[in-house]
Amino acid sequence: MARRLRTLVAGASLVAAPLFVAAPAASAAPLPGGPYTYAAAHSGKCLEIEKGSLADGAPAIQRTCDGNTAQGWFNEKLDDGGILFRNQNSGQCLGVLGDSTAAGAQVVQQSCQGRDSQRWFLINHGYGVYSFQNKKSQKCLSVRSASGSDGAAVVQAECDLANNQRWY
């Protein structure tokens, strides 16, 4: 956890992103590399692919941070300033099920194709805290209903930048 926070804080000092991303900044991603873990600010629980699944379409959830590889993410910086989140365990990318633009749509892992529904732009809140806005839907990565439970679904929702949409 200390490595993650040091790296994200160091990356935050290099990032100058607006509160809302209208046009992505060229250097919007934290430092490339990883793996990184991302914990939801409201619960302190980590973004994970459920049960460490390798399957295409496996859902993203939050779970108590334990350092397993299903909670590890490599950041791949894109030319448009967005990033792909590639799961350490499966090698698949974080995207929105069915390329949906609907609020509440499930976030899943998918074969990495660089589609707009797999591209995320960072909203930098400072101090190593970010929200992730989907390029296609313009919605934010969110823990459904601000649940604090292990296994709670990670979905896309209108960006209100509440703590269940903030990740560190």
Steps between C-alpha positions, in 0.01 A plus 500: 500500500786739577647439151163573342451825691859620444474426129159660461602808699813529286285458190250755629770763513549450127132516412304814431146381434188714532222417745284377212663357191361677196809444289753248628843622601794348315666376820191408702611154618696415812849379430497209255573156627367331804340293608296746702204443727208742521293528817162674517514805727167424670584140597876458472433183297685415181385480140514131408380255238259267678651171620816567297314388189681479169172506305404775260208689656589420862370782721703761682424520872646648815660270757721538805850581376725196539756544221371218280569536128129546417540838679807601299472735202750609237436844350545529125519862393325581171573767241174683581602538867278219623614176655414134478496311829641151434439245777817340637337158540309464173672744265157631400385863505240679708200598289124546505285195426353516150660842437200641687462870572228441762544602861531188713656288224734233637875551462674178393828371364521457123751413234708816457400666175533866594130568438364826641313303768841374624663844507501692825600859571616609842345773708773600744375595845853543634685306770504184286120481470334463158166437336495306172270627223411271211568647156191355331236563766658794686394318820725422796624175649286455811425248774126432465288675765816601691497152653768415751456125450751258354377394159310823427471562126711762328291682240502822304288785636443868437810680624406658832854446633375358830738281698372181333638648175835599648791258491844513658 
